[in-house]
Amino acid sequence: MIKKSGACAREKAYIKYKEMIKMAQLWLSGIISYLVGSFFVLKDHPMGFIIDFTKGYLGMKLAGIYMDSGLSYLLASSGLLFGHAKPLFYRFEGDTSEALALGIITFMSPYFGLILLLLLLILKFLFNDYDSAVFASSVLIPLLSFKFFKSDSFIIISLLMFGILAVQFWPPALEKRIKPVILTRVAFASLLVFIILLFFFNKYVYKGFGAQRDIIRRGPEHFKYVAITFDDGPDPVYTDEILDILEEKNVHATFFLIGKNVEQYPDIARRIVNEGHSIGNHTYSHRSLIPLSAAATREEIKKAEEAIRKATGVRTTLFRPPRGVYSSYARRFLKDERYTIVLWDVSAMDWAELPPESIVSNVVNHVKPGSIILFHDSGDLVGFKGGDRTNTVRALPVVIDELKARGYEFVTVDHMIFLAELMKTEQNVENHNDN
Ligand code: NI
């Protein structure tokens, strides 16, 4: 008894430790971006614009490679802008953030970046004054951001950039009425409050605001069932081993396949379907959907769909975005294409190549009726293939046995959605009868 609670305390400490690491990583990405923003600040230099633009674009790209989440992009852009305005090593009155901001925006949406650049050039031609042109186009950043970005963190980034640019390029004519210094103080105070709130609502922000009916993270809690899912396959070694285990335990799961891997291992994709498992689309090459243009987003989704259809004959309607992040465009497109976005509420964290015991405890300590559990049968930390899944293969039978012992049944995600729809219909009938 004592021993058991001791183990439980260790589990909790371990989870706390993982969360702390994640937090530290986020801050580190902010600090790295600050350093990137600090370097090569050239004022009144013909190359300055191009260098700043590149810094903005590459700084965001770096943060994305390091940690692909809305929050890390937000910290990265704050770090870049702050580093540029207040460089680490020298004093400098920074009012050249416009090219940096343009680089950041172009990373988030190339169309938006292009529109802003054209607008800046037209306004400069009209006003015959660069600073006024920057000020006027900065006003459009927050307005247009609501059109271009539905992602909360990108909208916040736009507001932040607008604040900084408006202060830096404040027209002298307005200065008599409102001093830009006051604006700066208000902007920094709001930014601080915002960042504190963001950390407070960390989980909330990750999941986005409001109800999202086209996205599922779990099924209803009414039945004692769970859906096991595997991402990034097929893999020439581990997928077969996992399929053997599932067959032996008589469990059906859902596999989110990467188009490129399906093209390389069509036989394994066919085996998944033939043995009664569900499959979903996990993009063609596992690129993050957030920085992609509309055309590239469509290509990632449709090319994977085609590869899966060609190998298995199945046109899947389940989609899982790489790393669980998606753009507003991707979401709209997927809806039009009759896809359901499937996320998860329990992660085995096996991508971190944890020991099997940790993978088991990550799942069994967090599972609830209706949970969607995330495993990986392939995928490296950065690349989409080549990870070591030996520990996933070792942990899987233990997880299945433990959950079976607790009375859980295993369903595919399709089945889970079907049951959820059925329950909705029943509720409607009941409500109707009540009236
Ligand atoms: Ni993935």
GROMACS .gro file of C-alpha atoms and ligand atoms in nm:
model
  436
    1MET     CA    1   0.000   0.000   0.000
    2ILE     CA    2   0.271   0.242   0.107
    3LYS     CA    3   0.483   0.127  -0.180
    4LYS     CA    4   0.204   0.197  -0.424
    5SER     CA    5   0.144   0.554  -0.305
    6GLY     CA    6   0.520   0.611  -0.320
    7ALA     CA    7   0.518   0.509  -0.685
    8CYS     CA    8   0.224   0.738  -0.747
    9ALA     CA    9   0.406   1.036  -0.594
   10ARG     CA   10   0.701   0.960  -0.818
   11GLU     CA   11   0.473   0.957  -1.123
   12LYS     CA   12   0.335   1.296  -1.025
   13ALA     CA   13   0.681   1.436  -0.968
   14TYR     CA   14   0.783   1.304  -1.306
   15ILE     CA   15   0.487   1.467  -1.483
   16LYS     CA   16   0.561   1.794  -1.301
   17TYR     CA   17   0.919   1.763  -1.419
   18LYS     CA   18   0.809   1.713  -1.781
   19GLU     CA   19   0.586   2.019  -1.758
   20MET     CA   20   0.869   2.226  -1.617
   21ILE     CA   21   1.096   2.118  -1.903
   22LYS     CA   22   0.829   2.220  -2.152
   23MET     CA   23   0.794   2.560  -1.983
   24ALA     CA   24   1.173   2.606  -1.982
   25GLN     CA   25   1.185   2.519  -2.352
   26LEU     CA   26   0.924   2.784  -2.424
   27TRP     CA   27   1.119   3.050  -2.239
   28LEU     CA   28   1.439   2.940  -2.408
   29SER     CA   29   1.280   2.987  -2.749
   30GLY     CA   30   1.186   3.342  -2.640
   31ILE     CA   31   1.542   3.410  -2.526
   32ILE     CA   32   1.698   3.270  -2.845
   33SER     CA   33   1.464   3.490  -3.049
   34TYR     CA   34   1.566   3.790  -2.841
   35LEU     CA   35   1.930   3.720  -2.931
   36VAL     CA   36   1.841   3.677  -3.299
   37GLY     CA   37   1.658   4.010  -3.284
   38SER     CA   38   1.958   4.173  -3.114
   39PHE     CA   39   2.209   4.101  -3.387
   40PHE     CA   40   2.279   4.290  -3.709
   41VAL     CA   41   2.066   4.593  -3.629
   42LEU     CA   42   2.160   4.830  -3.910
   43LYS     CA   43   2.007   5.172  -3.901
   44ASP     CA   44   1.980   5.380  -4.218
   45HIS     CA   45   2.163   5.117  -4.415
   46PRO     CA   46   2.045   5.006  -4.760
   47MET     CA   47   2.080   4.639  -4.661
   48GLY     CA   48   1.900   4.698  -4.328
   49PHE     CA   49   1.552   4.623  -4.463
   50ILE     CA   50   1.649   4.289  -4.615
   51ILE     CA   51   1.849   4.180  -4.312
   52ASP     CA   52   1.566   4.266  -4.073
   53PHE     CA   53   1.311   4.092  -4.293
   54THR     CA   54   1.527   3.778  -4.302
   55LYS     CA   55   1.575   3.793  -3.925
   56GLY     CA   56   1.200   3.806  -3.869
   57TYR     CA   57   1.128   3.520  -4.107
   58LEU     CA   58   1.412   3.293  -3.997
   59GLY     CA   59   1.361   3.369  -3.627
   60MET     CA   60   1.005   3.235  -3.650
   61LYS     CA   61   1.116   2.938  -3.856
   62LEU     CA   62   1.374   2.855  -3.590
   63ALA     CA   63   1.111   2.869  -3.315
   64GLY     CA   64   0.889   2.640  -3.523
   65ILE     CA   65   1.160   2.381  -3.567
   66TYR     CA   66   1.236   2.400  -3.198
   67MET     CA   67   0.880   2.384  -3.071
   68ASP     CA   68   0.579   2.406  -3.296
   69SER     CA   69   0.305   2.565  -3.087
   70GLY     CA   70   0.115   2.892  -3.093
   71LEU     CA   71   0.266   2.992  -2.763
   72SER     CA   72   0.624   2.940  -2.880
   73TYR     CA   73   0.557   3.152  -3.192
   74LEU     CA   74   0.415   3.423  -2.970
   75LEU     CA   75   0.721   3.421  -2.744
   76ALA     CA   76   0.953   3.408  -3.045
   77SER     CA   77   0.797   3.711  -3.214
   78SER     CA   78   0.798   3.906  -2.886
   79GLY     CA   79   1.164   3.812  -2.839
   80LEU     CA   80   1.255   3.917  -3.194
   81LEU     CA   81   1.079   4.253  -3.172
   82PHE     CA   82   1.206   4.327  -2.824
   83GLY     CA   83   1.563   4.227  -2.913
   84HIS     CA   84   1.549   4.452  -3.213
   85ALA     CA   85   1.414   4.754  -3.023
   86LYS     CA   86   1.639   4.703  -2.719
   87PRO     CA   87   1.950   4.516  -2.838
   88LEU     CA   88   2.163   4.344  -2.580
   89PHE     CA   89   2.505   4.489  -2.656
   90TYR     CA   90   2.465   4.846  -2.764
   91ARG     CA   91   2.238   5.144  -2.718
   92PHE     CA   92   2.039   5.237  -3.017
   93GLU     CA   93   1.717   5.424  -3.078
   94GLY     CA   94   1.536   5.146  -3.264
   95ASP     CA   95   1.270   5.260  -3.505
   96THR     CA   96   1.330   5.012  -3.783
   97SER     CA   97   1.105   4.728  -3.676
   98GLU     CA   98   0.889   4.742  -3.987
   99ALA     CA   99   1.101   4.503  -4.195
  100LEU     CA  100   1.132   4.263  -3.900
  101ALA     CA  101   0.754   4.273  -3.851
  102LEU     CA  102   0.704   4.211  -4.221
  103GLY     CA  103   0.932   3.906  -4.200
  104ILE     CA  104   0.730   3.767  -3.908
  105ILE     CA  105   0.399   3.828  -4.088
  106THR     CA  106   0.531   3.671  -4.408
  107PHE     CA  107   0.620   3.361  -4.209
  108MET     CA  108   0.266   3.341  -4.068
  109SER     CA  109   0.102   3.408  -4.407
  110PRO     CA  110   0.296   3.482  -4.727
  111TYR     CA  111  -0.014   3.643  -4.884
  112PHE     CA  112  -0.061   3.877  -4.592
  113GLY     CA  113   0.309   3.971  -4.612
  114LEU     CA  114   0.287   4.044  -4.983
  115ILE     CA  115  -0.028   4.255  -4.942
  116LEU     CA  116   0.137   4.462  -4.667
  117LEU     CA  117   0.453   4.514  -4.870
  118LEU     CA  118   0.255   4.632  -5.173
  119LEU     CA  119   0.045   4.857  -4.953
  120LEU     CA  120   0.357   5.007  -4.800
  121LEU     CA  121   0.500   5.082  -5.145
  122ILE     CA  122   0.175   5.237  -5.271
  123LEU     CA  123   0.136   5.453  -4.958
  124LYS     CA  124   0.498   5.563  -4.978
  125PHE     CA  125   0.435   5.671  -5.337
  126LEU     CA  126   0.116   5.857  -5.236
  127PHE     CA  127   0.245   6.029  -4.919
  128ASN     CA  128   0.600   6.068  -5.044
  129ASP     CA  129   0.702   5.992  -4.685
  130TYR     CA  130   0.823   5.652  -4.565
  131ASP     CA  131   0.737   5.693  -4.194
  132SER     CA  132   0.376   5.795  -4.262
  133ALA     CA  133   0.340   5.505  -4.503
  134VAL     CA  134   0.460   5.259  -4.236
  135PHE     CA  135   0.228   5.412  -3.976
  136ALA     CA  136  -0.074   5.394  -4.206
  137SER     CA  137  -0.010   5.035  -4.312
  138SER     CA  138   0.054   4.925  -3.953
  139VAL     CA  139  -0.305   5.023  -3.872
  140LEU     CA  140  -0.417   4.754  -4.115
  141ILE     CA  141  -0.220   4.476  -3.943
  142PRO     CA  142  -0.468   4.410  -3.660
  143LEU     CA  143  -0.765   4.463  -3.891
  144LEU     CA  144  -0.640   4.220  -4.155
  145SER     CA  145  -0.510   3.969  -3.899
  146PHE     CA  146  -0.865   3.873  -3.807
  147LYS     CA  147  -0.926   3.793  -4.171
  148PHE     CA  148  -0.603   3.601  -4.229
  149PHE     CA  149  -0.547   3.428  -3.895
  150LYS     CA  150  -0.805   3.249  -3.688
  151SER     CA  151  -0.525   3.121  -3.464
  152ASP     CA  152  -0.540   3.311  -3.135
  153SER     CA  153  -0.167   3.348  -3.090
  154PHE     CA  154  -0.117   3.488  -3.441
  155ILE     CA  155  -0.382   3.753  -3.377
  156ILE     CA  156  -0.208   3.846  -3.053
  157ILE     CA  157   0.126   3.868  -3.239
  158SER     CA  158  -0.035   4.106  -3.490
  159LEU     CA  159  -0.171   4.328  -3.214
  160LEU     CA  160   0.172   4.335  -3.056
  161MET     CA  161   0.338   4.435  -3.383
  162PHE     CA  162   0.081   4.703  -3.447
  163GLY     CA  163   0.152   4.849  -3.099
  164ILE     CA  164   0.527   4.863  -3.158
  165LEU     CA  165   0.507   5.005  -3.511
  166ALA     CA  166   0.244   5.263  -3.421
  167VAL     CA  167   0.464   5.393  -3.140
  168GLN     CA  168   0.783   5.394  -3.348
  169PHE     CA  169   0.628   5.566  -3.648
  170TRP     CA  170   0.393   5.795  -3.458
  171PRO     CA  171   0.337   6.096  -3.687
  172PRO     CA  172   0.476   6.427  -3.549
  173ALA     CA  173   0.142   6.594  -3.619
  174LEU     CA  174  -0.028   6.365  -3.367
  175GLU     CA  175   0.245   6.403  -3.107
  176LYS     CA  176   0.099   6.729  -2.976
  177ARG     CA  177  -0.221   6.553  -2.878
  178ILE     CA  178  -0.095   6.216  -2.754
  179LYS     CA  179   0.264   6.153  -2.652
  180PRO     CA  180   0.397   5.823  -2.790
  181VAL     CA  181   0.578   5.763  -2.459
  182ILE     CA  182   0.243   5.711  -2.289
  183LEU     CA  183   0.145   5.467  -2.563
  184THR     CA  184   0.469   5.273  -2.514
  185ARG     CA  185   0.403   5.238  -2.143
  186VAL     CA  186   0.045   5.125  -2.201
  187ALA     CA  187   0.160   4.880  -2.468
  188PHE     CA  188   0.431   4.724  -2.249
  189ALA     CA  189   0.201   4.701  -1.947
  190SER     CA  190  -0.067   4.528  -2.156
  191LEU     CA  191   0.190   4.296  -2.306
  192LEU     CA  192   0.311   4.192  -1.961
  193VAL     CA  193  -0.043   4.128  -1.843
  194PHE     CA  194  -0.111   3.932  -2.160
  195ILE     CA  195   0.192   3.707  -2.124
  196ILE     CA  196   0.110   3.635  -1.760
  197LEU     CA  197  -0.247   3.553  -1.857
  198LEU     CA  198  -0.122   3.332  -2.138
  199PHE     CA  199   0.088   3.125  -1.904
  200PHE     CA  200  -0.201   3.107  -1.666
  201PHE     CA  201  -0.433   2.983  -1.940
  202ASN     CA  202  -0.159   2.783  -2.107
  203LYS     CA  203  -0.371   2.477  -2.167
  204TYR     CA  204  -0.669   2.683  -2.270
  205VAL     CA  205  -0.471   2.871  -2.531
  206TYR     CA  206  -0.328   2.550  -2.672
  207LYS     CA  207  -0.678   2.432  -2.733
  208GLY     CA  208  -0.808   2.756  -2.878
  209PHE     CA  209  -1.103   2.964  -2.769
  210GLY     CA  210  -1.464   2.860  -2.794
  211ALA     CA  211  -1.640   2.540  -2.892
  212GLN     CA  212  -1.504   2.356  -3.189
  213ARG     CA  213  -1.750   2.110  -3.331
  214ASP     CA  214  -1.546   1.994  -3.629
  215ILE     CA  215  -1.259   1.893  -3.400
  216ILE     CA  216  -1.267   1.603  -3.158
  217ARG     CA  217  -1.027   1.535  -2.874
  218ARG     CA  218  -1.228   1.263  -2.705
  219GLY     CA  219  -1.558   1.080  -2.727
  220PRO     CA  220  -1.852   1.110  -2.489
  221GLU     CA  221  -1.801   0.964  -2.141
  222HIS     CA  222  -2.112   0.748  -2.139
  223PHE     CA  223  -1.948   0.422  -2.236
  224LYS     CA  224  -1.632   0.276  -2.096
  225TYR     CA  225  -1.435   0.277  -2.417
  226VAL     CA  226  -1.112   0.426  -2.550
  227ALA     CA  227  -0.959   0.471  -2.895
  228ILE     CA  228  -0.591   0.391  -2.941
  229THR     CA  229  -0.427   0.588  -3.223
  230PHE     CA  230  -0.085   0.569  -3.387
  231ASP     CA  231   0.078   0.856  -3.579
  232ASP     CA  232   0.339   0.896  -3.851
  233GLY     CA  233   0.342   0.544  -4.001
  234PRO     CA  234   0.363   0.315  -4.179
  235ASP     CA  235   0.705   0.218  -4.050
  236PRO     CA  236   0.883  -0.086  -4.197
  237VAL     CA  237   0.972  -0.228  -3.854
  238TYR     CA  238   0.740  -0.110  -3.581
  239THR     CA  239   0.402  -0.095  -3.758
  240ASP     CA  240   0.412  -0.471  -3.826
  241GLU     CA  241   0.514  -0.542  -3.466
  242ILE     CA  242   0.228  -0.325  -3.339
  243LEU     CA  243  -0.018  -0.495  -3.575
  244ASP     CA  244   0.092  -0.834  -3.442
  245ILE     CA  245   0.023  -0.721  -3.085
  246LEU     CA  246  -0.317  -0.575  -3.176
  247GLU     CA  247  -0.410  -0.898  -3.354
  248GLU     CA  248  -0.304  -1.110  -3.059
  249LYS     CA  249  -0.499  -0.892  -2.814
  250ASN     CA  250  -0.795  -0.863  -3.052
  251VAL     CA  251  -0.795  -0.482  -3.039
  252HIS     CA  252  -0.878  -0.243  -3.322
  253ALA     CA  253  -0.696   0.089  -3.344
  254THR     CA  254  -0.670   0.394  -3.571
  255PHE     CA  255  -0.355   0.477  -3.769
  256PHE     CA  256  -0.287   0.832  -3.894
  257LEU     CA  257  -0.064   0.778  -4.194
  258ILE     CA  258   0.186   1.006  -4.364
  259GLY     CA  259   0.139   1.006  -4.744
  260LYS     CA  260   0.509   0.974  -4.823
  261ASN     CA  261   0.544   0.675  -4.592
  262VAL     CA  262   0.235   0.513  -4.747
  263GLU     CA  263   0.393   0.550  -5.093
  264GLN     CA  264   0.704   0.379  -4.964
  265TYR     CA  265   0.528   0.100  -4.771
  266PRO     CA  266   0.190   0.042  -4.940
  267ASP     CA  267   0.183  -0.324  -4.826
  268ILE     CA  268   0.188  -0.224  -4.461
  269ALA     CA  269  -0.089   0.033  -4.521
  270ARG     CA  270  -0.295  -0.244  -4.682
  271ARG     CA  271  -0.228  -0.477  -4.390
  272ILE     CA  272  -0.362  -0.213  -4.147
  273VAL     CA  273  -0.689  -0.187  -4.340
  274ASN     CA  274  -0.721  -0.562  -4.403
  275GLU     CA  275  -0.696  -0.636  -4.033
  276GLY     CA  276  -0.992  -0.412  -3.955
  277HIS     CA  277  -0.820  -0.101  -3.824
  278SER     CA  278  -0.919   0.253  -3.920
  279ILE     CA  279  -0.688   0.488  -4.101
  280GLY     CA  280  -0.664   0.866  -4.112
  281ASN     CA  281  -0.476   1.130  -4.309
  282HIS     CA  282  -0.170   1.280  -4.134
  283THR     CA  283  -0.057   1.498  -4.432
  284TYR     CA  284   0.178   1.405  -4.714
  285SER     CA  285   0.512   1.507  -4.561
  286HIS     CA  286   0.431   1.604  -4.200
  287ARG     CA  287   0.491   1.975  -4.254
  288SER     CA  288   0.341   2.202  -3.993
  289LEU     CA  289   0.020   2.352  -4.135
  290ILE     CA  290   0.051   2.692  -3.965
  291PRO     CA  291   0.306   2.863  -4.190
  292LEU     CA  292   0.183   2.694  -4.511
  293SER     CA  293   0.010   2.885  -4.790
  294ALA     CA  294  -0.340   2.780  -4.894
  295ALA     CA  295  -0.209   2.596  -5.200
  296ALA     CA  296   0.057   2.409  -5.000
  297THR     CA  297  -0.200   2.317  -4.734
  298ARG     CA  298  -0.433   2.171  -4.996
  299GLU     CA  299  -0.145   1.980  -5.150
  300GLU     CA  300  -0.035   1.830  -4.815
  301ILE     CA  301  -0.389   1.706  -4.751
  302LYS     CA  302  -0.492   1.593  -5.100
  303LYS     CA  303  -0.164   1.424  -5.189
  304ALA     CA  304  -0.182   1.216  -4.871
  305GLU     CA  305  -0.546   1.134  -4.942
  306GLU     CA  306  -0.450   1.017  -5.290
  307ALA     CA  307  -0.154   0.809  -5.166
  308ILE     CA  308  -0.374   0.640  -4.905
  309ARG     CA  309  -0.653   0.579  -5.154
  310LYS     CA  310  -0.413   0.434  -5.408
  311ALA     CA  311  -0.257   0.194  -5.159
  312THR     CA  312  -0.568   0.085  -4.969
  313GLY     CA  313  -0.872   0.187  -5.174
  314VAL     CA  314  -1.000   0.382  -4.872
  315ARG     CA  315  -1.096   0.751  -4.884
  316THR     CA  316  -1.053   0.837  -4.519
  317THR     CA  317  -1.252   1.114  -4.348
  318LEU     CA  318  -1.029   1.137  -4.041
  319PHE     CA  319  -0.747   1.390  -4.033
  320ARG     CA  320  -0.486   1.463  -3.771
  321PRO     CA  321  -0.263   1.770  -3.821
  322PRO     CA  322   0.110   1.725  -3.755
  323ARG     CA  323   0.190   1.812  -3.391
  324GLY     CA  324  -0.179   1.885  -3.337
  325VAL     CA  325  -0.162   2.238  -3.478
  326TYR     CA  326  -0.356   2.372  -3.772
  327SER     CA  327  -0.427   2.702  -3.948
  328SER     CA  328  -0.772   2.851  -3.990
  329TYR     CA  329  -0.746   2.789  -4.363
  330ALA     CA  330  -0.665   2.420  -4.308
  331ARG     CA  331  -0.962   2.390  -4.079
  332ARG     CA  332  -1.201   2.541  -4.333
  333PHE     CA  333  -1.061   2.334  -4.617
  334LEU     CA  334  -1.086   2.012  -4.416
  335LYS     CA  335  -1.446   2.089  -4.331
  336ASP     CA  336  -1.528   2.141  -4.698
  337GLU     CA  337  -1.357   1.812  -4.777
  338ARG     CA  338  -1.570   1.633  -4.515
  339TYR     CA  339  -1.281   1.558  -4.282
  340THR     CA  340  -1.308   1.546  -3.905
  341ILE     CA  341  -1.000   1.677  -3.725
  342VAL     CA  342  -0.902   1.420  -3.464
  343LEU     CA  343  -0.674   1.530  -3.180
  344TRP     CA  344  -0.625   1.342  -2.852
  345ASP     CA  345  -0.670   1.389  -2.478
  346VAL     CA  346  -0.409   1.139  -2.359
  347SER     CA  347  -0.055   1.132  -2.494
  348ALA     CA  348   0.175   0.838  -2.430
  349MET     CA  349   0.464   1.083  -2.489
  350ASP     CA  350   0.640   0.795  -2.660
  351TRP     CA  351   0.787   1.035  -2.918
  352ALA     CA  352   1.030   1.135  -2.642
  353GLU     CA  353   1.152   0.772  -2.642
  354LEU     CA  354   1.066   0.731  -2.275
  355PRO     CA  355   1.116   0.400  -2.097
  356PRO     CA  356   0.819   0.160  -2.135
  357GLU     CA  357   0.708   0.205  -1.770
  358SER     CA  358   0.670   0.582  -1.826
  359ILE     CA  359   0.472   0.526  -2.145
  360VAL     CA  360   0.240   0.289  -1.958
  361SER     CA  361   0.190   0.530  -1.667
  362ASN     CA  362   0.137   0.830  -1.899
  363VAL     CA  363  -0.159   0.644  -2.046
  364VAL     CA  364  -0.316   0.453  -1.758
  365ASN     CA  365  -0.293   0.743  -1.512
  366HIS     CA  366  -0.478   0.984  -1.744
  367VAL     CA  367  -0.725   0.770  -1.930
  368LYS     CA  368  -1.098   0.835  -1.892
  369PRO     CA  369  -1.402   0.682  -2.062
  370GLY     CA  370  -1.404   0.821  -2.418
  371SER     CA  371  -1.031   0.901  -2.426
  372ILE     CA  372  -0.839   0.918  -2.751
  373ILE     CA  373  -0.486   0.794  -2.681
  374LEU     CA  374  -0.190   0.908  -2.890
  375PHE     CA  375   0.097   0.670  -2.969
  376HIS     CA  376   0.355   0.679  -3.248
  377ASP     CA  377   0.453   0.384  -3.466
  378SER     CA  378   0.706   0.600  -3.652
  379GLY     CA  379   0.847   0.951  -3.661
  380ASP     CA  380   1.160   1.104  -3.518
  381LEU     CA  381   1.179   1.414  -3.298
  382VAL     CA  382   1.205   1.642  -3.599
  383GLY     CA  383   1.173   1.418  -3.905
  384PHE     CA  384   0.862   1.219  -3.992
  385LYS     CA  385   1.034   0.882  -4.000
  386GLY     CA  386   1.311   0.687  -3.837
  387GLY     CA  387   1.231   0.717  -3.465
  388ASP     CA  388   1.303   0.431  -3.227
  389ARG     CA  389   0.967   0.282  -3.120
  390THR     CA  390   1.101  -0.021  -2.935
  391ASN     CA  391   0.959   0.115  -2.610
  392THR     CA  392   0.617   0.179  -2.765
  393VAL     CA  393   0.608  -0.182  -2.881
  394ARG     CA  394   0.706  -0.297  -2.530
  395ALA     CA  395   0.455  -0.073  -2.352
  396LEU     CA  396   0.155  -0.145  -2.578
  397PRO     CA  397   0.060  -0.495  -2.448
  398VAL     CA  398   0.089  -0.375  -2.088
  399VAL     CA  399  -0.134  -0.076  -2.159
  400ILE     CA  400  -0.394  -0.295  -2.331
  401ASP     CA  401  -0.396  -0.552  -2.048
  402GLU     CA  402  -0.421  -0.285  -1.779
  403LEU     CA  403  -0.708  -0.105  -1.953
  404LYS     CA  404  -0.889  -0.434  -2.017
  405ALA     CA  405  -0.851  -0.517  -1.647
  406ARG     CA  406  -1.016  -0.185  -1.565
  407GLY     CA  407  -1.310  -0.276  -1.788
  408TYR     CA  408  -1.232  -0.062  -2.093
  409GLU     CA  409  -1.326  -0.162  -2.445
  410PHE     CA  410  -1.130  -0.057  -2.751
  411VAL     CA  411  -1.289   0.110  -3.051
  412THR     CA  412  -1.163   0.287  -3.362
  413VAL     CA  413  -1.209   0.663  -3.393
  414ASP     CA  414  -1.475   0.609  -3.666
  415HIS     CA  415  -1.668   0.388  -3.428
  416MET     CA  416  -1.634   0.646  -3.152
  417ILE     CA  417  -1.773   0.921  -3.378
  418PHE     CA  418  -2.055   0.688  -3.484
  419LEU     CA  419  -2.150   0.622  -3.120
  420ALA     CA  420  -2.134   0.995  -3.042
  421GLU     CA  421  -2.367   1.074  -3.333
  422LEU     CA  422  -2.602   0.798  -3.225
  423MET     CA  423  -2.619   0.942  -2.874
  424LYS     CA  424  -2.693   1.288  -3.010
  425THR     CA  425  -2.984   1.146  -3.211
  426GLU     CA  426  -3.115   0.963  -2.906
  427GLN     CA  427  -3.095   1.279  -2.699
  428ASN     CA  428  -3.285   1.467  -2.969
  429VAL     CA  429  -3.554   1.201  -2.969
  430GLU     CA  430  -3.578   1.220  -2.588
  431ASN     CA  431  -3.598   1.598  -2.594
  432HIS     CA  432  -3.865   1.572  -2.859
  433ASN     CA  433  -4.065   1.328  -2.648
  434ASP     CA  434  -4.037   1.555  -2.343
  435ASN     CA  435  -4.196   1.844  -2.530
  436NI      NI  436   0.289   1.330  -3.643
   0.00000   0.00000   0.00000
